[in-house]
PDB file of C-alpha atoms in Angstrom:
ATOM      1  CA  ASP M   1      15.347 252.535  19.416  1.00 66.00           C
ATOM      2  CA  VAL M   2      18.996 252.496  19.450  1.00 62.00           C
ATOM      3  CA  LYS M   3      20.418 256.525  19.442  1.00 91.00           C
ATOM      4  CA  VAL M   4      23.514 257.835  18.426  1.00 96.00           C
ATOM      5  CA  THR M   5      23.354 261.053  18.691  1.00 96.00           C
ATOM      6  CA  GLN M   6      26.475 263.034  17.911  1.00 96.00           C
ATOM      7  CA  SER M   7      27.132 266.857  19.194  1.00 90.00           C
ATOM      8  CA  SER M   8      26.803 269.242  16.487  1.00 91.00           C
ATOM      9  CA  ARG M   9      24.639 268.814  13.009  1.00 93.00           C
ATOM     10  CA  TYR M  10      26.817 271.849  11.532  1.00 96.00           C
ATOM     11  CA  LEU M  11      31.064 272.753  12.343  1.00 96.00           C
ATOM     12  CA  VAL M  12      32.436 276.173  11.540  1.00 97.00           C
ATOM     13  CA  LYS M  13      36.403 275.768  12.222  1.00 97.00           C
ATOM     14  CA  ARG M  14      39.615 277.941  11.025  1.00 97.00           C
ATOM     15  CA  THR M  15      42.252 276.003   9.859  1.00 98.00           C
ATOM     16  CA  GLY M  16      44.615 274.762  12.204  1.00 97.00           C
ATOM     17  CA  GLU M  17      41.909 274.773  15.362  1.00 97.00           C
ATOM     18  CA  LYS M  18      42.206 271.398  17.533  1.00 97.00           C
ATOM     19  CA  VAL M  19      38.454 270.230  16.920  1.00 97.00           C
ATOM     20  CA  PHE M  20      36.639 267.568  19.259  1.00 97.00           C
ATOM     21  CA  LEU M  21      33.888 265.716  17.455  1.00 97.00           C
ATOM     22  CA  GLU M  22      31.931 263.373  20.033  1.00 97.00           C
ATOM     23  CA  CYS M  23      29.356 260.857  19.657  1.00 97.00           C
ATOM     24  CA  VAL M  24      27.083 258.716  22.522  1.00 97.00           C
ATOM     25  CA  GLN M  25      25.271 255.839  21.750  1.00 96.00           C
ATOM     26  CA  ASP M  26      22.572 254.540  24.420  1.00 95.00           C
ATOM     27  CA  MET M  27      22.951 250.853  23.672  1.00 91.00           C
ATOM     28  CA  ASP M  28      25.556 249.808  24.940  1.00 93.00           C
ATOM     29  CA  HIS M  29      26.909 248.780  22.213  1.00 92.00           C
ATOM     30  CA  GLU M  30      31.022 247.550  21.775  1.00 92.00           C
ATOM     31  CA  ASN M  31      31.465 248.772  18.276  1.00 92.00           C
ATOM     32  CA  MET M  32      31.964 252.951  17.307  1.00 94.00           C
ATOM     33  CA  PHE M  33      33.021 254.022  14.384  1.00 95.00           C
ATOM     34  CA  TRP M  34      34.051 257.165  12.640  1.00 97.00           C
ATOM     35  CA  TYR M  35      33.054 257.833   9.329  1.00 96.00           C
ATOM     36  CA  ARG M  36      33.980 260.434   6.811  1.00 96.00           C
ATOM     37  CA  GLN M  37      31.479 260.696   3.269  1.00 94.00           C
ATOM     38  CA  ASP M  38      32.331 262.762   0.729  1.00 93.00           C
ATOM     39  CA  PRO M  39      31.128 263.207  -2.404  1.00 87.00           C
ATOM     40  CA  GLY M  40      31.782 260.109  -4.949  1.00 83.00           C
ATOM     41  CA  LEU M  41      33.763 258.786  -2.585  1.00 86.00           C
ATOM     42  CA  GLY M  42      30.914 257.171  -0.208  1.00 85.00           C
ATOM     43  CA  LEU M  43      31.507 256.234   3.298  1.00 92.00           C
ATOM     44  CA  ARG M  44      35.728 255.983   4.670  1.00 94.00           C
ATOM     45  CA  LEU M  45      36.476 254.658   7.258  1.00 94.00           C
ATOM     46  CA  ILE M  46      38.717 256.805  10.143  1.00 96.00           C
ATOM     47  CA  TYR M  47      38.753 255.078  13.359  1.00 96.00           C
ATOM     48  CA  PHE M  48      36.776 251.950  14.968  1.00 94.00           C
ATOM     49  CA  SER M  49      37.114 251.350  18.517  1.00 94.00           C
ATOM     50  CA  TYR M  50      35.922 247.301  19.853  1.00 91.00           C
ATOM     51  CA  ASP M  51      36.031 248.501  23.422  1.00 90.00           C
ATOM     52  CA  VAL M  52      36.999 251.177  25.824  1.00 92.00           C
ATOM     53  CA  LYS M  53      39.977 252.209  25.874  1.00 87.00           C
ATOM     54  CA  MET M  54      40.702 250.587  22.599  1.00 90.00           C
ATOM     55  CA  LYS M  55      41.483 251.750  19.094  1.00 93.00           C
ATOM     56  CA  GLU M  56      42.042 250.673  15.713  1.00 92.00           C
ATOM     57  CA  LYS M  57      43.226 252.896  12.663  1.00 94.00           C
ATOM     58  CA  GLY M  58      40.553 252.189   9.821  1.00 92.00           C
ATOM     59  CA  ASP M  59      41.145 253.724   6.207  1.00 90.00           C
ATOM     60  CA  ILE M  60      41.951 256.934   6.424  1.00 95.00           C
ATOM     61  CA  PRO M  61      43.396 257.880   9.586  1.00 96.00           C
ATOM     62  CA  GLU M  62      45.880 260.428   8.795  1.00 96.00           C
ATOM     63  CA  GLY M  63      45.165 263.635  10.367  1.00 96.00           C
ATOM     64  CA  TYR M  64      43.232 262.152  13.068  1.00 97.00           C
ATOM     65  CA  SER M  65      42.795 260.732  16.330  1.00 97.00           C
ATOM     66  CA  VAL M  66      40.495 259.612  18.766  1.00 97.00           C
ATOM     67  CA  SER M  67      39.521 258.507  22.138  1.00 96.00           C
ATOM     68  CA  ARG M  68      37.209 255.898  24.294  1.00 96.00           C
ATOM     69  CA  GLU M  69      37.429 256.332  27.748  1.00 94.00           C
ATOM     70  CA  LYS M  70      33.727 255.091  28.561  1.00 95.00           C
ATOM     71  CA  LYS M  71      31.964 252.226  26.657  1.00 95.00           C
ATOM     72  CA  GLU M  72      29.411 254.806  25.207  1.00 96.00           C
ATOM     73  CA  ARG M  73      31.075 257.575  23.811  1.00 97.00           C
ATOM     74  CA  PHE M  74      33.532 258.069  20.706  1.00 97.00           C
ATOM     75  CA  SER M  75      35.602 261.065  20.265  1.00 97.00           C
ATOM     76  CA  LEU M  76      37.230 262.677  17.238  1.00 98.00           C
ATOM     77  CA  ILE M  77      39.580 264.805  16.909  1.00 98.00           C
ATOM     78  CA  LEU M  78      41.613 266.515  14.836  1.00 97.00           C
ATOM     79  CA  GLU M  79      45.265 267.617  15.935  1.00 94.00           C
ATOM     80  CA  SER M  80      45.091 270.395  13.475  1.00 97.00           C
ATOM     81  CA  ALA M  81      41.748 271.210  11.259  1.00 97.00           C
ATOM     82  CA  SER M  82      42.565 271.766   7.768  1.00 97.00           C
ATOM     83  CA  THR M  83      40.641 272.725   4.563  1.00 97.00           C
ATOM     84  CA  ASN M  84      40.668 269.229   2.648  1.00 96.00           C
ATOM     85  CA  GLN M  85      39.013 267.820   6.357  1.00 98.00           C
ATOM     86  CA  THR M  86      36.222 269.648   5.091  1.00 98.00           C
ATOM     87  CA  SER M  87      33.479 267.014   5.368  1.00 97.00           C
ATOM     88  CA  MET M  88      30.266 265.468   6.571  1.00 96.00           C
ATOM     89  CA  TYR M  89      31.613 262.901   9.223  1.00 98.00           C
ATOM     90  CA  LEU M  90      29.209 259.657  10.870  1.00 97.00           C
ATOM     91  CA  CYS M  91      29.336 258.245  13.880  1.00 97.00           C
ATOM     92  CA  ALA M  92      27.839 254.236  14.186  1.00 95.00           C
ATOM     93  CA  SER M  93      27.885 251.835  16.765  1.00 94.00           C
ATOM     94  CA  SER M  94      27.297 248.289  16.430  1.00 91.00           C
ATOM     95  CA  PRO M  95      27.133 245.287  18.983  1.00 89.00           C
ATOM     96  CA  GLN M  96      29.647 243.120  19.456  1.00 81.00           C
ATOM     97  CA  THR M  97      27.906 239.419  18.418  1.00 75.00           C
ATOM     98  CA  GLY M  98      29.164 236.320  16.805  1.00 69.00           C
ATOM     99  CA  GLY M  99      27.274 237.845  13.276  1.00 75.00           C
ATOM    100  CA  SER M 100      27.325 240.357  11.110  1.00 81.00           C
ATOM    101  CA  THR M 101      25.266 242.910  12.468  1.00 85.00           C
ATOM    102  CA  GLU M 102      23.699 246.031  11.275  1.00 90.00           C
ATOM    103  CA  ALA M 103      25.184 249.247  12.204  1.00 92.00           C
ATOM    104  CA  PHE M 104      23.617 252.463  13.782  1.00 94.00           C
ATOM    105  CA  PHE M 105      24.312 255.630  12.960  1.00 96.00           C
ATOM    106  CA  GLY M 106      24.346 259.369  14.376  1.00 96.00           C
ATOM    107  CA  GLN M 107      22.647 261.681  12.021  1.00 94.00           C
ATOM    108  CA  GLY M 108      26.070 263.664  11.115  1.00 95.00           C
ATOM    109  CA  THR M 109      28.340 266.601  11.395  1.00 96.00           C
ATOM    110  CA  ARG M 110      28.851 268.834   8.579  1.00 96.00           C
ATOM    111  CA  LEU M 111      32.593 270.362   9.670  1.00 97.00           C
ATOM    112  CA  THR M 112      33.883 273.090   6.832  1.00 98.00           C
ATOM    113  CA  VAL M 113      37.346 274.423   7.896  1.00 97.00           C
ATOM    114  CA  VAL M 114      38.099 277.698   6.640  1.00 97.00           C
TER     115      VAL M 114
ATOM    116  CA  ILE E   1      40.637 248.144   0.676  1.00 45.00           C
ATOM    117  CA  LEU E   2      37.790 246.266  -0.844  1.00 55.00           C
ATOM    118  CA  ASN E   3      36.470 247.583  -3.339  1.00 86.00           C
ATOM    119  CA  VAL E   4      32.929 247.832  -3.268  1.00 93.00           C
ATOM    120  CA  GLU E   5      31.481 249.580  -6.395  1.00 94.00           C
ATOM    121  CA  GLN E   6      27.450 250.452  -7.300  1.00 96.00           C
ATOM    122  CA  SER E   7      25.720 251.649 -10.424  1.00 96.00           C
ATOM    123  CA  PRO E   8      24.204 253.705 -11.033  1.00 96.00           C
ATOM    124  CA  GLN E   9      26.155 256.317  -9.370  1.00 94.00           C
ATOM    125  CA  SER E  10      22.242 258.485  -9.834  1.00 95.00           C
ATOM    126  CA  LEU E  11      18.889 257.813 -10.956  1.00 95.00           C
ATOM    127  CA  HIS E  12      15.718 259.861 -11.877  1.00 97.00           C
ATOM    128  CA  VAL E  13      12.674 257.971 -11.918  1.00 97.00           C
ATOM    129  CA  GLN E  14       8.931 258.816 -12.053  1.00 97.00           C
ATOM    130  CA  GLU E  15       6.378 257.446  -9.338  1.00 97.00           C
ATOM    131  CA  GLY E  16       5.248 254.079  -9.749  1.00 97.00           C
ATOM    132  CA  ASP E  17       8.054 252.679 -11.380  1.00 97.00           C
ATOM    133  CA  SER E  18       9.631 250.033 -10.870  1.00 96.00           C
ATOM    134  CA  THR E  19      13.558 250.356 -10.477  1.00 96.00           C
ATOM    135  CA  ASN E  20      16.705 248.447  -9.093  1.00 95.00           C
ATOM    136  CA  PHE E  21      20.535 249.156  -8.952  1.00 95.00           C
ATOM    137  CA  THR E  22      23.814 246.846  -8.349  1.00 97.00           C
ATOM    138  CA  CYS E  23      26.246 246.634  -5.810  1.00 97.00           C
ATOM    139  CA  SER E  24      29.813 244.464  -6.869  1.00 96.00           C
ATOM    140  CA  PHE E  25      32.328 243.723  -4.845  1.00 94.00           C
ATOM    141  CA  PRO E  26      34.821 240.725  -3.590  1.00 89.00           C
ATOM    142  CA  SER E  27      33.851 237.459  -3.766  1.00 87.00           C
ATOM    143  CA  SER E  28      37.195 236.210  -1.552  1.00 84.00           C
ATOM    144  CA  ASN E  29      36.865 236.964   2.217  1.00 80.00           C
ATOM    145  CA  PHE E  30      33.049 237.265   2.214  1.00 87.00           C
ATOM    146  CA  TYR E  31      31.622 237.438   5.131  1.00 89.00           C
ATOM    147  CA  ALA E  32      27.724 239.575   5.016  1.00 92.00           C
ATOM    148  CA  LEU E  33      26.581 242.076   2.460  1.00 95.00           C
ATOM    149  CA  HIS E  34      24.502 245.379   3.765  1.00 96.00           C
ATOM    150  CA  TRP E  35      22.428 247.505   2.321  1.00 97.00           C
ATOM    151  CA  TYR E  36      21.510 250.917   3.673  1.00 97.00           C
ATOM    152  CA  ARG E  37      19.154 253.573   2.806  1.00 97.00           C
ATOM    153  CA  TRP E  38      19.967 257.547   3.240  1.00 95.00           C
ATOM    154  CA  GLU E  39      17.681 260.525   3.554  1.00 95.00           C
ATOM    155  CA  THR E  40      18.856 263.356   3.381  1.00 90.00           C
ATOM    156  CA  ALA E  41      18.731 265.198   6.963  1.00 88.00           C
ATOM    157  CA  LYS E  42      18.388 261.972   8.220  1.00 92.00           C
ATOM    158  CA  SER E  43      20.509 259.262   9.636  1.00 94.00           C
ATOM    159  CA  PRO E  44      21.812 255.973   7.444  1.00 95.00           C
ATOM    160  CA  GLU E  45      19.410 253.266   8.235  1.00 95.00           C
ATOM    161  CA  ALA E  46      20.080 249.391   7.082  1.00 95.00           C
ATOM    162  CA  LEU E  47      17.747 248.134   5.286  1.00 97.00           C
ATOM    163  CA  PHE E  48      18.986 244.685   4.613  1.00 96.00           C
ATOM    164  CA  VAL E  49      22.339 242.386   6.311  1.00 94.00           C
ATOM    165  CA  MET E  50      22.598 239.196   4.161  1.00 95.00           C
ATOM    166  CA  THR E  51      24.883 236.613   4.182  1.00 92.00           C
ATOM    167  CA  LEU E  52      24.355 233.704   2.337  1.00 93.00           C
ATOM    168  CA  ASN E  53      24.343 232.905  -1.200  1.00 93.00           C
ATOM    169  CA  GLY E  54      21.198 233.391  -2.921  1.00 93.00           C
ATOM    170  CA  ASP E  55      19.947 234.708  -0.487  1.00 94.00           C
ATOM    171  CA  GLU E  56      16.611 236.693  -0.941  1.00 96.00           C
ATOM    172  CA  LYS E  57      15.242 239.549   1.408  1.00 96.00           C
ATOM    173  CA  LYS E  58      12.350 241.876   1.126  1.00 97.00           C
ATOM    174  CA  LYS E  59      10.645 244.862   3.510  1.00 95.00           C
ATOM    175  CA  GLY E  60       7.552 246.172   2.001  1.00 96.00           C
ATOM    176  CA  ARG E  61       8.241 247.256  -1.715  1.00 97.00           C
ATOM    177  CA  ILE E  62      12.138 246.768  -1.685  1.00 97.00           C
ATOM    178  CA  SER E  63      14.024 243.464  -1.555  1.00 98.00           C
ATOM    179  CA  ALA E  64      17.664 242.331  -2.339  1.00 98.00           C
ATOM    180  CA  THR E  65      19.203 239.309  -3.963  1.00 98.00           C
ATOM    181  CA  LEU E  66      22.648 238.009  -3.183  1.00 97.00           C
ATOM    182  CA  ASN E  67      24.909 236.304  -5.743  1.00 96.00           C
ATOM    183  CA  THR E  68      28.360 235.787  -3.290  1.00 94.00           C
ATOM    184  CA  LYS E  69      30.008 233.354  -6.328  1.00 93.00           C
ATOM    185  CA  GLU E  70      30.208 236.196  -8.254  1.00 94.00           C
ATOM    186  CA  GLY E  71      29.789 239.096  -6.000  1.00 94.00           C
ATOM    187  CA  TYR E  72      27.110 240.755  -6.629  1.00 95.00           C
ATOM    188  CA  SER E  73      23.938 242.472  -4.953  1.00 97.00           C
ATOM    189  CA  TYR E  74      20.466 244.018  -6.658  1.00 98.00           C
ATOM    190  CA  LEU E  75      18.250 245.985  -4.640  1.00 98.00           C
ATOM    191  CA  TYR E  76      14.794 246.152  -6.055  1.00 98.00           C
ATOM    192  CA  ILE E  77      11.810 248.783  -5.491  1.00 98.00           C
ATOM    193  CA  LYS E  78       8.640 247.980  -7.011  1.00 97.00           C
ATOM    194  CA  GLY E  79       6.101 251.158  -7.928  1.00 97.00           C
ATOM    195  CA  SER E  80       8.630 253.410  -6.163  1.00 97.00           C
ATOM    196  CA  GLN E  81       6.872 256.610  -4.372  1.00 97.00           C
ATOM    197  CA  PRO E  82       8.818 260.288  -3.862  1.00 96.00           C
ATOM    198  CA  GLU E  83       9.540 259.288  -0.183  1.00 95.00           C
ATOM    199  CA  ASP E  84      11.925 255.999  -1.527  1.00 97.00           C
ATOM    200  CA  SER E  85      14.224 258.849  -2.643  1.00 97.00           C
ATOM    201  CA  ALA E  86      17.306 258.606  -1.110  1.00 97.00           C
ATOM    202  CA  THR E  87      21.072 257.315  -1.358  1.00 96.00           C
ATOM    203  CA  TYR E  88      20.681 254.027  -1.185  1.00 97.00           C
ATOM    204  CA  LEU E  89      24.487 252.846  -0.093  1.00 96.00           C
ATOM    205  CA  CYS E  90      25.921 249.023   0.431  1.00 96.00           C
ATOM    206  CA  ALA E  91      28.590 247.467   2.395  1.00 94.00           C
ATOM    207  CA  SER E  92      30.662 244.503   2.591  1.00 93.00           C
ATOM    208  CA  ASP E  93      31.755 243.351   5.321  1.00 89.00           C
ATOM    209  CA  SER E  94      34.908 240.490   5.138  1.00 79.00           C
ATOM    210  CA  GLY E  95      34.772 239.500   8.614  1.00 72.00           C
ATOM    211  CA  SER E  96      38.049 241.213   9.590  1.00 64.00           C
ATOM    212  CA  ALA E  97      37.407 243.254  12.771  1.00 58.00           C
ATOM    213  CA  ARG E  98      34.153 243.960  12.091  1.00 65.00           C
ATOM    214  CA  GLN E  99      34.701 246.664   9.318  1.00 78.00           C
ATOM    215  CA  LEU E 100      32.630 247.784   6.678  1.00 88.00           C
ATOM    216  CA  THR E 101      33.477 248.473   3.013  1.00 90.00           C
ATOM    217  CA  PHE E 102      31.077 251.002   1.586  1.00 93.00           C
ATOM    218  CA  GLY E 103      30.116 251.882  -1.611  1.00 94.00           C
ATOM    219  CA  SER E 104      29.662 255.414  -2.887  1.00 93.00           C
ATOM    220  CA  GLY E 105      26.193 254.980  -3.537  1.00 95.00           C
ATOM    221  CA  THR E 106      23.192 255.305  -5.719  1.00 96.00           C
ATOM    222  CA  GLN E 107      21.153 258.117  -5.226  1.00 96.00           C
ATOM    223  CA  LEU E 108      17.718 257.994  -6.036  1.00 97.00           C
ATOM    224  CA  THR E 109      14.980 260.865  -6.913  1.00 97.00           C
ATOM    225  CA  VAL E 110      11.799 259.632  -7.414  1.00 97.00           C
ATOM    226  CA  LEU E 111       9.532 262.280  -9.588  1.00 95.00           C
ATOM    227  CA  PRO E 112       5.861 262.233  -8.581  1.00 91.00           C
TER     228      PRO E 112
END
């Protein structure tokens, strides 16, 4: 089974802190994604990566950065956490094929910024 | 940004009832339509990936249809059970850089 693991289920951070959310997948997938989920808004794409050291902005990249130094690991960084970044963060991965393939998700990290 | 919309936003049904939800998406630049089920405290899991107009897929009591010309998909659950309680998400793949655009989901509660 594909496994996507996020480093924390729950996280509480203070405003202004630098926050790292880690995601690891064990199926050698090329594509990795970071989403945030807020009530009534669905999943919104923050950043994605289709190869090591490659990154692309999603729909809401402001206030975030990412790092992909190894194929299996995709990190989301909140440079200076703010209260409006309180949310559920989901990591996902998918293989690079010629067609549209399902995404495999981690269990989510619920981040609270106080 | 593509606009993917789902309705209803939430739904309560009695055990044994059949139910359905709608996902609408822009029909231009369509590549694929995904359905996911997201149970509380778990990861979202894929139900279906659909690409062809008129496609119908089935997994147990759950089925989905796709109309790419008018830009909608229906998800049906026959004989709902409490374990079907979850948020059902649809996502449109426009083929652009492998991004999925998600709707806001339909939250289903099946009452015993």
